[in-house]
Short mmCIF file of C-alpha atoms and ligand atoms in Angstrom, two decimals:
data_model
loop_
_atom_site.label_atom_id
_atom_site.label_comp_id
_atom_site.label_asym_id
_atom_site.label_seq_id
_atom_site.Cartn_x
_atom_site.Cartn_y
_atom_site.Cartn_z
CA MET J 153 -13.89 -20.49 -19.24
CA PRO J 154 -13.38 -17.90 -16.91
CA ASP J 155 -12.19 -18.89 -13.58
CA THR J 156 -13.68 -17.60 -10.29
CA PRO J 157 -12.01 -15.56 -7.83
CA ALA J 158 -9.91 -18.14 -5.13
CA PHE J 159 -9.91 -15.31 -2.80
CA PRO J 160 -13.15 -13.48 -1.99
CA PRO J 161 -13.39 -9.31 -1.87
CA THR J 162 -13.53 -7.00 1.11
CA PRO J 163 -17.10 -5.74 0.83
CA SER J 164 -16.74 -1.57 0.08
CA GLN J 165 -18.38 -0.09 2.44
CA THR J 166 -19.15 4.24 1.60
CA VAL J 167 -17.13 6.49 2.01
CA GLY J 168 -19.32 8.68 4.87
CA PRO J 169 -18.91 12.41 6.09
CA PHE J 170 -15.62 12.29 7.61
CA TYR J 171 -12.71 11.23 5.13
CA GLY J 172 -12.69 15.43 4.29
CA TYR J 173 -9.23 15.62 6.69
CA ALA J 174 -7.93 12.73 5.16
CA LEU J 175 -8.51 12.08 1.68
CA PRO J 176 -7.77 15.12 0.36
CA PHE J 177 -5.39 17.07 -0.99
CA PRO J 178 -3.20 20.43 -1.68
CA GLY J 179 -3.55 20.66 -5.46
CA GLY J 180 -5.43 17.07 -5.87
CA GLY J 181 -7.18 18.70 -8.61
CA ASP J 182 -4.09 20.75 -10.29
CA VAL J 183 -2.83 17.68 -12.63
CA ALA J 184 -1.64 20.09 -15.44
CA PRO J 185 2.59 20.83 -14.53
CA ALA J 186 2.15 23.93 -13.40
CA GLY J 187 2.08 26.57 -15.90
CA HIS J 188 1.52 24.25 -19.04
CA PRO J 189 -0.36 25.34 -22.22
CA ASP J 190 -2.21 23.52 -23.25
CA ALA J 191 -3.66 22.23 -19.54
CA ILE J 192 -8.29 22.52 -19.28
CA THR J 193 -9.82 22.60 -17.27
CA VAL J 194 -12.76 20.08 -16.09
CA HIS J 195 -15.45 21.10 -13.80
CA GLY J 196 -19.68 20.86 -12.95
CA VAL J 197 -21.60 19.63 -9.80
CA VAL J 198 -22.90 16.44 -8.57
CA HIS J 199 -26.79 16.30 -8.07
CA ASP J 200 -28.12 13.50 -6.44
CA GLY J 201 -31.63 12.41 -7.10
CA ALA J 202 -33.81 15.46 -5.96
CA GLY J 203 -31.52 17.82 -8.16
CA ALA J 204 -29.71 18.58 -5.14
CA PRO J 205 -25.92 19.67 -5.43
CA VAL J 206 -23.91 16.54 -3.00
CA PRO J 207 -21.51 18.87 -1.16
CA ASP J 208 -19.98 15.76 0.14
CA ALA J 209 -18.92 13.46 -2.90
CA LEU J 210 -15.23 13.15 -3.23
CA LEU J 211 -13.96 12.08 -7.05
CA GLU J 212 -10.72 10.98 -8.54
CA PHE J 213 -9.74 11.28 -11.72
CA TRP J 214 -7.51 8.63 -13.91
CA GLN J 215 -5.84 8.99 -17.00
CA GLY J 216 -3.18 6.96 -18.88
CA GLY J 217 -2.54 3.64 -19.80
CA PRO J 218 -0.44 0.64 -18.49
CA GLY J 219 3.03 2.04 -17.81
CA THR J 220 2.42 5.79 -17.73
CA GLY J 221 1.85 6.99 -13.96
CA LEU J 222 4.82 8.09 -11.97
CA PRO J 223 3.99 8.87 -8.14
CA GLY J 224 4.32 12.05 -6.87
CA SER J 225 0.64 13.43 -6.76
CA MET J 226 0.41 13.58 -2.48
CA ARG J 227 3.87 14.48 -2.34
CA ARG J 228 5.02 14.27 1.60
CA SER J 229 7.39 16.24 3.73
CA PRO J 230 9.90 13.94 5.13
CA VAL J 231 9.78 17.42 8.17
CA ASN J 232 6.45 17.81 9.16
CA GLY J 233 4.71 15.39 7.50
CA GLY J 234 2.96 17.88 5.70
CA PHE J 235 2.14 18.23 1.85
CA LEU J 236 4.78 19.67 -0.70
CA GLY J 237 2.28 19.89 -3.38
CA ARG J 238 3.14 18.28 -6.57
CA ASN J 239 7.02 18.41 -8.45
CA GLY J 240 5.67 20.89 -10.94
CA VAL J 241 7.19 18.73 -13.64
CA ASP J 242 5.84 15.22 -13.95
CA PHE J 243 2.37 14.42 -14.99
CA THR J 244 1.20 11.82 -12.52
CA GLY J 245 -2.22 11.54 -14.10
CA PHE J 246 -4.39 10.77 -10.99
CA GLY J 247 -6.43 14.27 -9.55
CA ARG J 248 -8.31 13.68 -6.72
CA VAL J 249 -11.30 16.46 -5.47
CA ALA J 250 -14.01 16.74 -2.77
CA THR J 251 -16.99 19.04 -3.85
CA ASP J 252 -17.52 22.60 -1.78
CA ALA J 253 -20.55 23.44 0.07
CA ASP J 254 -22.00 24.09 -3.34
CA GLY J 255 -21.78 20.12 -5.10
CA HIS J 256 -19.02 21.79 -7.57
CA TYR J 257 -15.89 20.46 -8.16
CA ALA J 258 -12.97 21.28 -10.59
CA LEU J 259 -9.59 19.65 -12.61
CA ARG J 260 -6.57 21.11 -13.74
CA THR J 261 -5.45 18.41 -16.49
CA LEU J 262 -4.42 18.20 -19.60
CA PRO J 263 -6.07 16.93 -22.50
CA PRO J 264 -6.37 12.68 -22.27
CA ARG J 265 -4.29 11.22 -24.91
CA THR J 266 -5.25 6.91 -24.34
CA PRO J 267 -6.95 5.60 -25.47
CA ALA J 268 -7.09 5.83 -29.62
CA PRO J 269 -9.27 7.43 -31.39
CA LEU J 270 -11.64 8.74 -28.80
CA PRO J 271 -9.56 9.55 -25.51
CA TYR J 272 -11.20 10.37 -21.92
CA LEU J 273 -10.89 10.70 -18.07
CA SER J 274 -11.51 8.08 -15.69
CA VAL J 275 -13.55 9.44 -13.01
CA CYS J 276 -14.66 7.11 -9.66
CA VAL J 277 -17.41 8.71 -7.91
CA PHE J 278 -17.29 8.69 -3.58
CA ALA J 279 -19.87 10.58 -1.61
CA ARG J 280 -21.40 9.80 1.81
CA GLY J 281 -24.69 7.51 1.36
CA LEU J 282 -22.94 5.72 -1.32
CA MET J 283 -22.24 1.97 -0.62
CA HIS J 284 -19.73 1.03 -3.53
CA HIS J 285 -18.28 4.06 -5.80
CA LEU J 286 -19.23 5.12 -8.75
CA TYR J 287 -17.41 4.86 -11.74
CA THR J 288 -18.33 6.88 -15.31
CA ARG J 289 -15.94 8.88 -17.65
CA VAL J 290 -15.44 11.99 -19.30
CA TYR J 291 -15.44 12.87 -23.01
CA LEU J 292 -14.41 15.75 -24.50
CA ALA J 293 -16.12 14.96 -27.49
CA ASP J 294 -18.20 12.92 -29.36
CA GLY J 295 -16.98 10.23 -31.65
CA GLU J 296 -16.07 7.19 -32.43
CA ASP J 297 -15.69 4.90 -29.31
CA ALA J 298 -17.22 1.53 -28.48
CA LEU J 299 -18.73 2.47 -25.54
CA LEU J 300 -20.36 5.72 -26.93
CA GLY J 301 -21.59 3.74 -29.92
CA SER J 302 -23.06 1.22 -27.73
CA LEU J 303 -25.99 4.29 -25.89
CA GLU J 304 -28.29 5.52 -27.35
CA PRO J 305 -28.64 9.47 -27.67
CA ALA J 306 -29.56 10.69 -24.79
CA ARG J 307 -27.04 8.29 -22.15
CA ARG J 308 -24.32 8.92 -24.44
CA ALA J 309 -24.72 12.79 -24.26
CA THR J 310 -24.25 12.13 -20.29
CA LEU J 311 -20.66 11.02 -20.51
CA VAL J 312 -19.36 14.14 -23.09
CA ALA J 313 -18.48 17.16 -21.73
CA ALA J 314 -19.29 20.75 -23.33
CA PRO J 315 -16.54 23.33 -24.38
CA GLU J 316 -17.57 26.40 -22.14
CA GLU J 317 -18.29 29.55 -24.53
CA ASN J 318 -17.24 32.29 -22.25
CA PRO J 319 -13.85 33.59 -23.09
CA ALA J 320 -13.30 33.76 -19.73
CA ARG J 321 -13.17 30.78 -18.98
CA HIS J 322 -10.22 29.51 -21.47
CA ARG J 323 -10.02 25.94 -22.44
CA ALA J 324 -12.58 25.03 -19.83
CA TYR J 325 -15.50 22.24 -20.08
CA ARG J 326 -18.58 21.07 -17.94
CA PHE J 327 -19.48 17.86 -17.07
CA ASP J 328 -21.75 17.47 -14.40
CA ILE J 329 -22.44 13.99 -12.94
CA ARG J 330 -26.19 13.32 -11.99
CA LEU J 331 -26.34 10.27 -9.89
CA GLN J 332 -29.39 9.40 -10.17
CA GLY J 333 -32.97 10.23 -12.22
CA GLU J 334 -33.57 12.48 -14.91
CA GLY J 335 -30.23 12.81 -16.89
CA GLU J 336 -28.85 10.30 -14.77
CA THR J 337 -24.80 9.94 -15.81
CA VAL J 338 -24.01 6.65 -17.26
CA PHE J 339 -21.74 4.83 -14.77
CA LEU J 340 -20.18 2.13 -15.72
CA GLU J 341 -18.62 -1.66 -14.53
CA PHE J 342 -15.54 -3.47 -15.12
CA HIS J 343 -15.27 -7.07 -15.73
CA MET M 254 -37.82 9.78 13.60
CA THR M 255 -37.50 6.32 11.99
CA THR M 256 -37.30 3.15 15.64
CA GLN M 257 -34.37 1.82 15.56
CA ARG M 258 -37.06 -1.34 15.66
CA GLU M 259 -37.59 -0.18 12.55
CA ILE M 260 -34.87 -0.26 10.73
CA THR M 261 -34.23 -3.15 12.04
CA ALA M 262 -37.26 -5.06 10.05
CA GLU M 263 -36.18 -3.48 7.12
CA MET M 264 -32.21 -4.76 7.79
CA GLY M 265 -34.27 -8.16 8.45
CA ALA M 266 -36.07 -7.56 5.23
CA ALA M 267 -33.27 -6.75 2.68
CA ARG M 268 -30.87 -9.92 4.30
CA GLY M 269 -34.18 -12.29 3.67
CA ALA M 270 -34.99 -11.15 0.00
CA TYR M 271 -30.68 -11.96 -0.59
CA GLU M 272 -31.54 -15.46 0.57
CA LYS M 273 -34.34 -15.74 -1.32
CA ARG M 274 -32.03 -14.68 -4.53
CA LEU M 275 -29.64 -16.81 -3.61
CA ALA M 276 -32.05 -19.81 -2.83
CA ASP M 277 -33.43 -19.06 -6.94
CA GLY M 278 -30.40 -19.44 -8.13
CA GLY M 279 -28.69 -15.74 -7.95
CA GLY M 280 -25.28 -15.49 -6.97
CA VAL M 281 -23.55 -14.70 -3.75
CA GLU M 282 -23.45 -10.57 -3.58
CA HIS M 283 -20.67 -9.47 -2.28
CA HIS M 284 -21.13 -6.01 -2.10
CA PRO M 285 -23.77 -4.09 -0.88
CA SER M 286 -26.22 -3.23 -2.95
CA ARG M 287 -26.01 0.44 -3.84
CA ALA M 288 -29.87 1.04 -3.01
CA TYR M 289 -29.93 -0.07 0.58
CA ALA M 290 -33.07 2.50 2.24
CA PRO M 291 -31.81 1.24 5.58
CA TYR M 292 -28.99 4.00 5.16
CA ARG M 293 -31.60 7.00 4.58
CA SER M 294 -28.39 9.41 2.43
CA SER M 295 -28.58 6.15 -0.16
CA VAL M 296 -31.89 7.04 -1.05
CA LEU M 297 -31.40 10.15 -3.22
CA ARG M 298 -27.81 8.74 -4.20
CA HIS M 299 -27.87 5.16 -6.04
CA PRO M 300 -28.38 5.36 -10.16
CA HIS M 301 -31.79 3.71 -11.04
CA ARG M 302 -30.32 2.59 -14.32
CA PRO M 303 -28.53 -0.16 -14.62
CA LEU M 304 -24.79 -0.40 -14.43
CA VAL M 305 -23.34 -0.36 -18.29
CA ALA M 306 -21.03 -2.95 -18.40
CA VAL M 307 -17.42 -2.70 -20.42
CA GLU M 308 -16.39 -6.41 -21.03
CA GLY M 309 -13.16 -7.39 -22.80
CA ASP M 310 -11.40 -4.08 -23.64
CA PRO M 311 -7.49 -3.88 -23.37
CA GLU M 312 -7.60 0.02 -24.33
CA ALA M 313 -9.61 0.30 -21.40
CA VAL M 314 -7.78 3.01 -19.23
CA GLU M 315 -9.31 1.97 -16.40
CA LEU M 316 -7.56 -1.68 -16.49
CA SER M 317 -4.27 0.58 -14.95
CA GLY M 318 -4.50 3.51 -12.24
CA PRO M 319 -2.17 5.22 -9.90
CA VAL M 320 0.99 4.95 -9.04
CA PHE M 321 2.31 6.32 -5.52
CA GLY M 322 6.30 5.64 -4.21
CA ALA M 323 8.24 6.93 -1.36
CA THR M 324 7.53 10.56 -1.63
CA ASP M 325 3.98 9.98 -0.84
CA VAL M 326 4.11 8.68 2.25
CA THR M 327 6.24 10.07 5.28
CA ALA M 328 7.96 7.48 7.62
CA LEU M 329 5.63 8.12 10.34
CA ASP M 330 2.62 7.99 8.61
CA CYS M 331 1.78 4.48 9.13
CA ASP M 332 1.53 5.44 13.27
CA LEU M 333 -1.04 7.26 14.31
CA THR M 334 0.34 8.03 18.14
CA ARG M 335 2.81 9.42 17.33
CA GLN M 336 1.47 12.80 14.91
CA HIS M 337 1.71 15.33 17.90
CA THR M 338 3.36 16.26 20.40
CA GLY M 339 2.04 13.94 23.36
CA GLU M 340 0.47 10.37 23.15
CA PRO M 341 -2.68 9.81 21.87
CA LEU M 342 -5.01 8.31 25.15
CA GLY M 343 -7.33 4.75 24.11
CA GLU M 344 -5.92 1.29 23.70
CA ARG M 345 -3.38 1.18 21.74
CA ILE M 346 -3.49 -1.20 18.90
CA THR M 347 -1.79 -2.26 15.75
CA VAL M 348 -3.48 -3.56 12.63
CA SER M 349 -1.83 -5.58 9.96
CA GLY M 350 -2.64 -8.05 7.07
CA ARG M 351 -1.90 -7.90 3.89
CA LEU M 352 -3.04 -6.42 0.09
CA LEU M 353 -4.56 -9.42 -2.41
CA ASP M 354 -5.81 -9.67 -5.55
CA GLY M 355 -8.55 -11.85 -6.10
CA ARG M 356 -6.00 -14.49 -6.51
CA GLY M 357 -4.70 -14.60 -3.44
CA ARG M 358 -1.79 -12.38 -5.10
CA PRO M 359 -0.07 -9.63 -2.96
CA VAL M 360 -0.43 -6.24 -4.44
CA ARG M 361 2.63 -4.22 -4.35
CA ARG M 362 3.74 -1.38 -3.69
CA GLN M 363 -0.04 0.38 -3.39
CA LEU M 364 -0.99 2.94 -1.36
CA ILE M 365 -3.63 2.57 1.77
CA GLU M 366 -5.07 5.31 3.84
CA VAL M 367 -6.68 5.00 6.69
CA TRP M 368 -9.05 7.57 8.69
CA GLN M 369 -10.27 6.94 12.45
CA ALA M 370 -12.61 8.49 15.51
CA ASN M 371 -10.33 8.51 18.55
CA ALA M 372 -11.11 6.83 21.34
CA SER M 373 -14.28 8.17 22.32
CA GLY M 374 -15.41 8.43 19.04
CA ARG M 375 -14.74 11.72 17.96
CA TYR M 376 -13.54 12.64 14.07
CA ALA M 377 -10.93 15.81 13.98
CA HIS M 378 -13.12 16.97 11.76
CA GLN M 379 -15.49 20.03 12.63
CA ARG M 380 -19.00 18.86 11.55
CA ASP M 381 -18.51 15.98 13.91
CA ASP M 382 -20.30 17.80 16.67
CA HIS M 383 -20.70 14.73 19.18
CA PRO M 384 -19.60 15.53 22.54
CA ALA M 385 -17.24 13.87 23.46
CA PRO M 386 -13.69 14.85 23.81
CA LEU M 387 -10.86 15.89 21.02
CA ASP M 388 -7.93 14.48 21.38
CA PRO M 389 -5.11 17.15 21.44
CA ASN M 390 -2.51 14.22 20.46
CA PHE M 391 -4.67 12.52 17.81
CA THR M 392 -5.62 13.37 14.12
CA GLY M 393 -6.62 9.78 13.03
CA VAL M 394 -5.27 9.90 10.00
CA GLY M 395 -2.85 7.36 8.27
CA ARG M 396 -1.03 6.65 4.79
CA VAL M 397 1.21 3.05 3.95
CA LEU M 398 2.31 1.67 1.32
CA THR M 399 2.02 -1.69 1.12
CA GLY M 400 5.45 -3.99 1.01
CA ASP M 401 6.82 -6.66 -2.00
CA ASP M 402 4.40 -9.14 0.15
CA GLY M 403 1.43 -7.13 -0.11
CA GLY M 404 1.69 -6.27 3.88
CA TYR M 405 0.92 -3.52 5.41
CA ALA M 406 0.72 -2.38 9.11
CA PHE M 407 -0.50 0.45 11.25
CA THR M 408 -0.15 1.23 14.78
CA THR M 409 -2.53 3.64 16.52
CA VAL M 410 -5.90 3.91 19.45
CA LYS M 411 -8.95 1.23 19.45
CA PRO M 412 -12.00 4.19 18.34
CA GLY M 413 -14.92 4.34 20.11
CA ALA M 414 -18.20 4.33 18.94
CA TYR M 415 -20.01 7.19 18.02
CA PRO M 416 -23.78 7.91 17.42
CA TRP M 417 -25.24 9.13 14.19
CA ARG M 418 -28.29 10.48 12.60
CA ASN M 419 -29.59 7.45 10.85
CA HIS M 420 -32.65 7.06 12.87
CA ASP M 421 -32.87 7.16 16.34
CA ASN M 422 -30.44 6.49 18.32
CA ALA M 423 -28.37 5.04 16.10
CA TRP M 424 -24.78 4.18 16.88
CA ARG M 425 -21.90 3.18 14.37
CA PRO M 426 -19.58 0.26 15.55
CA ALA M 427 -16.03 0.92 16.61
CA HIS M 428 -14.82 1.00 12.92
CA ILE M 429 -11.60 2.08 10.92
CA HIS M 430 -11.92 3.92 7.52
CA PHE M 431 -9.40 2.46 4.70
CA SER M 432 -9.02 3.54 1.03
CA VAL M 433 -7.21 1.24 -1.23
CA PHE M 434 -5.38 1.06 -5.06
CA GLY M 435 -4.92 -1.54 -6.54
CA GLU M 436 -2.63 -2.12 -9.68
CA ALA M 437 -5.54 -1.22 -12.00
CA PHE M 438 -8.30 1.72 -11.49
CA THR M 439 -11.05 -0.63 -11.44
CA GLN M 440 -9.50 -2.25 -7.85
CA ARG M 441 -10.34 0.67 -6.14
CA LEU M 442 -11.78 0.08 -2.93
CA VAL M 443 -13.38 2.34 0.39
CA THR M 444 -14.35 0.16 2.83
CA GLN M 445 -14.62 -0.40 6.87
CA MET M 446 -12.55 -2.42 9.06
CA TYR M 447 -14.85 -3.68 12.50
CA PHE M 448 -13.67 -4.98 15.50
CA PRO M 449 -14.26 -8.69 16.46
CA GLY M 450 -17.39 -9.24 19.00
CA ASP M 451 -19.40 -5.92 18.80
CA PRO M 452 -22.29 -5.78 20.69
CA LEU M 453 -23.68 -2.85 17.82
CA PHE M 454 -23.27 -5.25 14.49
CA PRO M 455 -27.36 -5.86 14.72
CA TYR M 456 -28.10 -2.69 14.81
CA ASP M 457 -25.65 -0.78 12.12
CA PRO M 458 -27.27 -0.41 8.68
CA ILE M 459 -23.87 0.66 7.16
CA LEU M 460 -22.49 -2.86 8.09
CA GLN M 461 -25.76 -4.63 7.12
CA SER M 462 -25.80 -3.32 4.12
CA VAL M 463 -23.61 -6.37 3.32
CA THR M 464 -26.47 -9.00 2.59
CA ASP M 465 -24.31 -11.81 2.21
CA GLU M 466 -23.08 -13.63 6.72
CA ARG M 467 -19.32 -14.64 4.85
CA ALA M 468 -19.19 -11.40 2.93
CA ARG M 469 -19.66 -9.35 6.05
CA GLN M 470 -17.74 -11.28 8.15
CA ARG M 471 -14.82 -10.70 6.35
CA LEU M 472 -15.04 -6.73 7.11
CA VAL M 473 -13.99 -8.10 10.80
CA ALA M 474 -10.41 -8.07 11.58
CA VAL M 475 -9.38 -11.57 13.94
CA TYR M 476 -7.51 -10.37 17.38
CA ASP M 477 -4.82 -11.74 16.76
CA HIS M 478 -2.31 -12.38 20.16
CA GLU M 479 0.38 -13.52 18.25
CA LEU M 480 0.31 -9.83 16.90
CA SER M 481 0.31 -8.29 20.05
CA ALA M 482 2.97 -6.54 21.65
CA PRO M 483 3.62 -7.24 25.45
CA GLU M 484 3.56 -4.39 27.48
CA PHE M 485 2.58 -1.58 24.13
CA SER M 486 -0.25 -2.86 21.91
CA LEU M 487 -2.78 -5.27 21.35
CA GLY M 488 -2.79 -6.88 17.44
CA TYR M 489 -5.23 -7.41 15.15
CA ARG M 490 -5.11 -8.99 11.73
CA TRP M 491 -6.67 -8.03 8.42
CA ASP M 492 -6.16 -8.89 4.92
CA ILE M 493 -8.05 -6.79 2.25
CA VAL M 494 -8.83 -8.22 -1.05
CA LEU M 495 -9.66 -6.43 -4.37
CA ASP M 496 -12.13 -7.59 -6.87
CA GLY M 497 -12.19 -6.00 -10.49
CA PRO M 498 -9.90 -6.63 -13.51
CA SER M 499 -6.51 -5.78 -14.01
CA ALA M 500 -4.45 -5.11 -17.51
CA THR M 501 -2.51 -8.67 -16.17
CA TRP M 502 -5.64 -9.99 -15.99
CA ILE M 503 -6.17 -9.41 -19.63
CA GLU M 504 -3.01 -10.41 -20.72
CA GLU M 505 -2.81 -13.57 -19.18
CA GLY M 506 -6.35 -14.52 -21.12
CA ARG M 507 -8.91 -14.16 -18.79
FE1 FE2 V 283 -17.05 6.88 10.71
#
């Protein structure tokens, strides 16, 4: 029988509108090592319940498994405190991207490798107006998976990124996030 | 524009509805509901469908999380008063505490990021056009890695209250924004820390979105005279407890 946590959690509060000079960092969306030939781009638009783009959402991406994460996502200069960018070699598995004025984000990363047989990127969504962050997943293809298998087709489709057909968008996948209403993205909770 | 009186009535109704759920045998709600209309920006930004539960999947990527290390922070990051050539204006304070998981175990070597308004209640953000002065000696951003006991500490100045446009005459109580990582991505937390005794508490729909009284109290730091440094700073203590399962939790057969 699971025990009740003896220490009740600190409540969540919205990230608010002014995180922009604190949380995003240069290269936050460039998770793939520089020039890596397998790099993919996952991009899309975050929409609210009226279909309007959300220009102040912050997305975090995590891919990997136990023991796979390396430090260095936000390397800093001990000389002036500025950001140095990633070291160009290590794959930290962590990305952080703010949406732009059009609600658009882009992440450049390596294809996820875990879990088998159908790997995915984990996503955490923050925004002004969102009291408590939301989790979702980006699958690069549909397939055999416990979560996908539990969803009706229309809901399931919200978690599967679409490969871009435009050859100018080489190895790019489209993944929009709808916070509310028609086509609402499947959001997750973990127990 | 909506009046404070109307917002206050809506907040009271939300608290009443929660108390009724509790009386009817509902569980304690530690986190705010994402559908909390008194905070107007939430109305179009929360899902209508229930969240889909992922339970007991030891392969879930979310049970592990990103790692941060010595390269990701600099020594000065935990002192927000020393990031410019001069000293910022305001009341110098330290905020310290421990980062714990739901069983009270320290969460070690994890990243805490903070951001805040200056002593006048103004953010160093271009979209904050509140007519209070910027402070050339204060940005209001800090970072720290927790120690082996889960401990953290920041030196900063006490932020000012500031107005916002949720409703007529809306003011935010003084607060520091916190972003916290645990050992699992499921434990991620973004929240706000408040200062004890702030008269704005009952008027603020963001704090009041936490409808459980005791949970709300956990967002308020404690003034601790032992932590005050003579002729230098006032000390506040604030412990942070993360929610959500982690890989070690699953391994232990929870
Ligand atoms: Fe704020």
